[in-house]
GROMACS .gro file of C-alpha atoms in nm:
model
  202
    1MET     CA    1  10.253 -23.772 -12.456
    2LEU     CA    2  10.444 -23.541 -12.236
    3ALA     CA    3  10.773 -23.672 -12.381
    4GLU     CA    4  10.712 -23.578 -12.635
    5LEU     CA    5  10.573 -23.264 -12.603
    6GLN     CA    6  10.947 -23.195 -12.433
    7LEU     CA    7  11.115 -23.280 -12.726
    8VAL     CA    8  10.940 -23.072 -12.979
    9ARG     CA    9  10.991 -22.739 -12.676
   10ARG     CA   10  11.356 -22.890 -12.644
   11ALA     CA   11  11.406 -22.820 -13.052
   12ASP     CA   12  11.213 -22.530 -12.984
   13ALA     CA   13  11.410 -22.419 -12.752
   14LYS     CA   14  11.816 -22.448 -12.921
   15ALA     CA   15  11.628 -22.455 -13.299
   16SER     CA   16  11.872 -22.075 -13.355
   17CYS     CA   17  12.175 -22.195 -13.275
   18ARG     CA   18  12.150 -22.575 -13.568
   19ALA     CA   19  12.115 -22.331 -13.805
   20ALA     CA   20  12.087 -22.537 -14.172
   21GLY     CA   21  12.368 -22.575 -14.318
   22ALA     CA   22  12.651 -22.563 -14.078
   23GLY     CA   23  12.796 -22.944 -14.277
   24GLY     CA   24  12.673 -23.170 -14.471
   25VAL     CA   25  12.254 -23.138 -14.504
   26GLU     CA   26  12.126 -23.500 -14.448
   27SER     CA   27  11.808 -23.615 -14.693
   28ALA     CA   28  11.475 -23.658 -14.497
   29GLY     CA   29  11.495 -23.955 -14.565
   30THR     CA   30  11.771 -24.063 -14.331
   31LEU     CA   31  11.614 -23.785 -14.109
   32VAL     CA   32  11.311 -23.972 -14.142
   33GLU     CA   33  11.514 -24.315 -14.045
   34ARG     CA   34  11.706 -24.194 -13.738
   35ALA     CA   35  11.428 -23.977 -13.642
   36ARG     CA   36  11.301 -24.340 -13.590
   37ALA     CA   37  11.526 -24.587 -13.433
   38GLY     CA   38  11.498 -24.297 -13.131
   39ASP     CA   39  11.750 -24.040 -13.221
   40SER     CA   40  11.656 -23.723 -13.140
   41ASP     CA   41  11.887 -23.465 -13.278
   42ALA     CA   42  11.691 -23.609 -13.622
   43PHE     CA   43  11.366 -23.511 -13.531
   44GLN     CA   44  11.508 -23.193 -13.375
   45THR     CA   45  11.656 -23.148 -13.708
   46ILE     CA   46  11.347 -23.226 -13.876
   47PHE     CA   47  11.169 -22.978 -13.621
   48ASN     CA   48  11.478 -22.650 -13.764
   49ARG     CA   49  11.420 -22.698 -14.164
   50HIS     CA   50  11.008 -22.717 -14.129
   51ALA     CA   51  10.874 -22.540 -13.899
   52ARG     CA   52  10.888 -22.166 -13.939
   53PRO     CA   53  10.692 -22.219 -14.242
   54VAL     CA   54  10.474 -22.444 -14.078
   55PHE     CA   55  10.500 -22.222 -13.795
   56GLY     CA   56  10.364 -21.958 -14.110
   57PHE     CA   57  10.047 -22.187 -14.249
   58ILE     CA   58   9.913 -22.193 -13.921
   59TYR     CA   59   9.945 -21.870 -13.785
   60ASN     CA   60   9.725 -21.746 -14.137
   61CYS     CA   61   9.491 -21.956 -14.127
   62ILE     CA   62   9.396 -21.874 -13.725
   63GLY     CA   63   9.575 -21.553 -13.659
   64ASN     CA   64   9.725 -21.553 -13.389
   65ARG     CA   65  10.009 -21.577 -13.318
   66ASP     CA   66  10.016 -21.747 -12.937
   67LEU     CA   67   9.734 -22.043 -13.041
   68ALA     CA   68  10.016 -22.056 -13.363
   69GLU     CA   69  10.269 -22.182 -13.096
   70GLU     CA   70  10.030 -22.367 -12.937
   71LEU     CA   71   9.932 -22.587 -13.250
   72LEU     CA   72  10.299 -22.552 -13.424
   73GLN     CA   73  10.376 -22.749 -13.078
   74GLU     CA   74  10.022 -23.028 -13.105
   75THR     CA   75  10.203 -23.079 -13.436
   76PHE     CA   76  10.490 -23.247 -13.381
   77VAL     CA   77  10.452 -23.368 -13.122
   78ARG     CA   78  10.184 -23.523 -13.424
   79ALA     CA   79  10.471 -23.575 -13.626
   80TYR     CA   80  10.694 -23.798 -13.411
   81ARG     CA   81  10.403 -23.969 -13.220
   82ARG     CA   82  10.384 -24.102 -13.661
   83LEU     CA   83  10.715 -24.109 -13.833
   84ASP     CA   84  10.614 -24.518 -13.898
   85THR     CA   85  10.378 -24.309 -14.155
   86VAL     CA   86  10.552 -24.137 -14.304
   87ARG     CA   87  10.594 -24.330 -14.669
   88ASP     CA   88  10.750 -24.120 -14.888
   89GLU     CA   89  11.037 -23.928 -14.697
   90ALA     CA   90  11.052 -23.669 -15.088
   91LEU     CA   91  10.673 -23.515 -14.897
   92LEU     CA   92  10.773 -23.511 -14.604
   93ALA     CA   93  10.701 -23.126 -14.542
   94THR     CA   94  10.353 -23.234 -14.700
   95TRP     CA   95  10.327 -23.448 -14.493
   96LEU     CA   96  10.387 -23.191 -14.212
   97PHE     CA   97  10.119 -22.998 -14.399
   98GLY     CA   98   9.899 -23.231 -14.381
   99ILE     CA   99   9.943 -23.258 -13.966
  100ALA     CA  100   9.896 -22.881 -13.950
  101ARG     CA  101   9.538 -22.883 -14.151
  102ASN     CA  102   9.412 -23.157 -13.897
  103VAL     CA  103   9.519 -22.943 -13.593
  104VAL     CA  104   9.361 -22.563 -13.753
  105ARG     CA  105   9.059 -22.742 -13.838
  106GLU     CA  106   8.938 -22.914 -13.514
  107ALA     CA  107   9.114 -22.611 -13.346
  108ILE     CA  108   8.801 -22.369 -13.530
  109LYS     CA  109   8.577 -22.726 -13.476
  110GLU     CA  110   8.649 -22.673 -13.103
  111LYS     CA  111   8.596 -22.272 -13.153
  112TYR     CA  112   8.940 -22.215 -13.060
  113ARG     CA  113   9.026 -21.919 -13.329
  114CYS     CA  114   9.102 -21.580 -13.226
  115LYS     CA  115   8.925 -21.313 -13.297
  116ARG     CA  116   9.206 -21.093 -13.424
  117ASN     CA  117   9.285 -21.058 -13.803
  118VAL     CA  118   9.475 -21.301 -13.998
  119ALA     CA  119   9.834 -21.167 -14.088
  120LEU     CA  120  10.046 -21.278 -14.316
  121GLU     CA  121  10.297 -21.265 -14.472
  122SER     CA  122  10.492 -20.943 -14.627
  123GLY     CA  123  10.436 -21.093 -14.984
  124LEU     CA  124  10.088 -20.910 -14.986
  125ASP     CA  125  10.191 -20.541 -14.847
  126VAL     CA  126  10.219 -20.412 -15.244
  127ALA     CA  127  10.303 -19.995 -15.170
  128ASP     CA  128  10.587 -19.948 -15.349
  129GLY     CA  129  10.831 -19.768 -14.978
  130ALA     CA  130  11.021 -19.573 -15.294
  131ALA     CA  131  10.677 -19.398 -15.456
  132ARG     CA  132  10.592 -19.102 -15.239
  133PRO     CA  133  10.588 -18.929 -14.945
  134ASP     CA  134  10.265 -19.103 -14.806
  135ALA     CA  135  10.357 -19.488 -14.921
  136ALA     CA  136  10.438 -19.717 -14.581
  137VAL     CA  137  10.093 -19.586 -14.478
  138ILE     CA  138   9.916 -19.669 -14.749
  139SER     CA  139  10.039 -19.999 -14.793
  140ALA     CA  140   9.987 -20.033 -14.405
  141ASP     CA  141   9.648 -19.957 -14.471
  142LEU     CA  142   9.632 -20.154 -14.766
  143ALA     CA  143   9.760 -20.451 -14.546
  144ALA     CA  144   9.613 -20.412 -14.319
  145GLU     CA  145   9.240 -20.500 -14.528
  146MET     CA  146   9.348 -20.733 -14.692
  147ARG     CA  147   9.387 -20.902 -14.321
  148ARG     CA  148   9.043 -20.850 -14.264
  149VAL     CA  149   8.921 -20.958 -14.591
  150LEU     CA  150   9.119 -21.312 -14.599
  151GLY     CA  151   9.057 -21.375 -14.228
  152ALA     CA  152   8.630 -21.305 -14.355
  153LEU     CA  153   8.689 -21.570 -14.611
  154LYS     CA  154   8.561 -21.940 -14.581
  155GLU     CA  155   8.842 -22.159 -14.434
  156ASP     CA  156   8.887 -22.440 -14.789
  157GLN     CA  157   8.877 -22.124 -14.954
  158ARG     CA  158   9.122 -21.918 -14.683
  159VAL     CA  159   9.366 -22.257 -14.662
  160VAL     CA  160   9.407 -22.244 -15.057
  161PHE     CA  161   9.455 -21.895 -15.069
  162VAL     CA  162   9.788 -21.964 -14.859
  163LEU     CA  163   9.887 -22.258 -15.061
  164LYS     CA  164   9.834 -22.117 -15.397
  165LEU     CA  165  10.019 -21.871 -15.271
  166LEU     CA  166  10.176 -21.765 -15.043
  167TYR     CA  167  10.334 -22.099 -15.055
  168ASP     CA  168  10.312 -22.150 -15.435
  169MET     CA  169  10.196 -22.439 -15.405
  170SER     CA  170  10.064 -22.704 -15.693
  171TYR     CA  171   9.698 -22.818 -15.703
  172GLU     CA  172   9.881 -23.128 -15.647
  173GLN     CA  173  10.051 -23.061 -15.306
  174ILE     CA  174   9.752 -22.905 -15.220
  175GLY     CA  175   9.535 -23.154 -15.237
  176ARG     CA  176   9.754 -23.424 -15.083
  177ILE     CA  177   9.721 -23.149 -14.792
  178THR     CA  178   9.401 -23.113 -14.780
  179GLY     CA  179   9.242 -23.471 -14.924
  180SER     CA  180   9.038 -23.223 -15.203
  181SER     CA  181   9.002 -23.268 -15.564
  182ILE     CA  182   9.204 -23.064 -15.785
  183GLY     CA  183   8.816 -22.889 -15.892
  184LYS     CA  184   8.740 -22.854 -15.604
  185LEU     CA  185   9.042 -22.654 -15.498
  186LYS     CA  186   9.051 -22.476 -15.844
  187THR     CA  187   8.692 -22.278 -15.772
  188ASP     CA  188   8.797 -22.240 -15.417
  189LEU     CA  189   9.100 -22.049 -15.590
  190HIS     CA  190   8.836 -21.892 -15.757
  191ARG     CA  191   8.592 -21.821 -15.527
  192ALA     CA  192   8.941 -21.676 -15.284
  193ARG     CA  193   8.991 -21.408 -15.551
  194LEU     CA  194   8.691 -21.286 -15.621
  195GLU     CA  195   8.573 -21.269 -15.292
  196MET     CA  196   8.861 -21.092 -15.229
  197ARG     CA  197   8.848 -20.836 -15.558
  198ARG     CA  198   8.442 -20.819 -15.437
  199ARG     CA  199   8.548 -20.653 -15.086
  200LEU     CA  200   8.860 -20.429 -15.143
  201ARG     CA  201   8.706 -20.276 -15.444
  202PRO     CA  202   8.614 -19.910 -15.343
   0.00000   0.00000   0.00000
């Protein structure tokens, strides 16, 4: 376990120095096969490619940066230990999100949830800063309110909202991550939207 965690942390430390595109981009399948064979550089590349979106997902579900960083490490430790369970290398990102989803669920069940509001990506900033002088203040206030409302959603509703609207995933992808049926996901998203509209209504 310690060796695996150190491997993930080394990957994290080197991420900024291993920019994507410094040469040919290897396929996910090739990287997985190399990582399975014990190639730490291959696993580091997997980490570098996927850590940021996985972290964003965890952060949006948990709402605390320090805890999200811990859960990101746990996600990739588990991924390293379970590389043999990857059935379709083309779905590597979905597989990683599925692990992250389970890690988040366990953290919530164990009452590690922080009291801070869930933070959204900048994609939910809705005001135009050039519209009028106080637009920045309005944008900040609205973004804060949207963070509060998202944090108040039920867990399943929040997860599908984040994956569908922030990550633009299909229902099929979200279903593979969460284990929920497409019908349930659509219902959860519909309810999430209704609840957000209700809470944001003047």
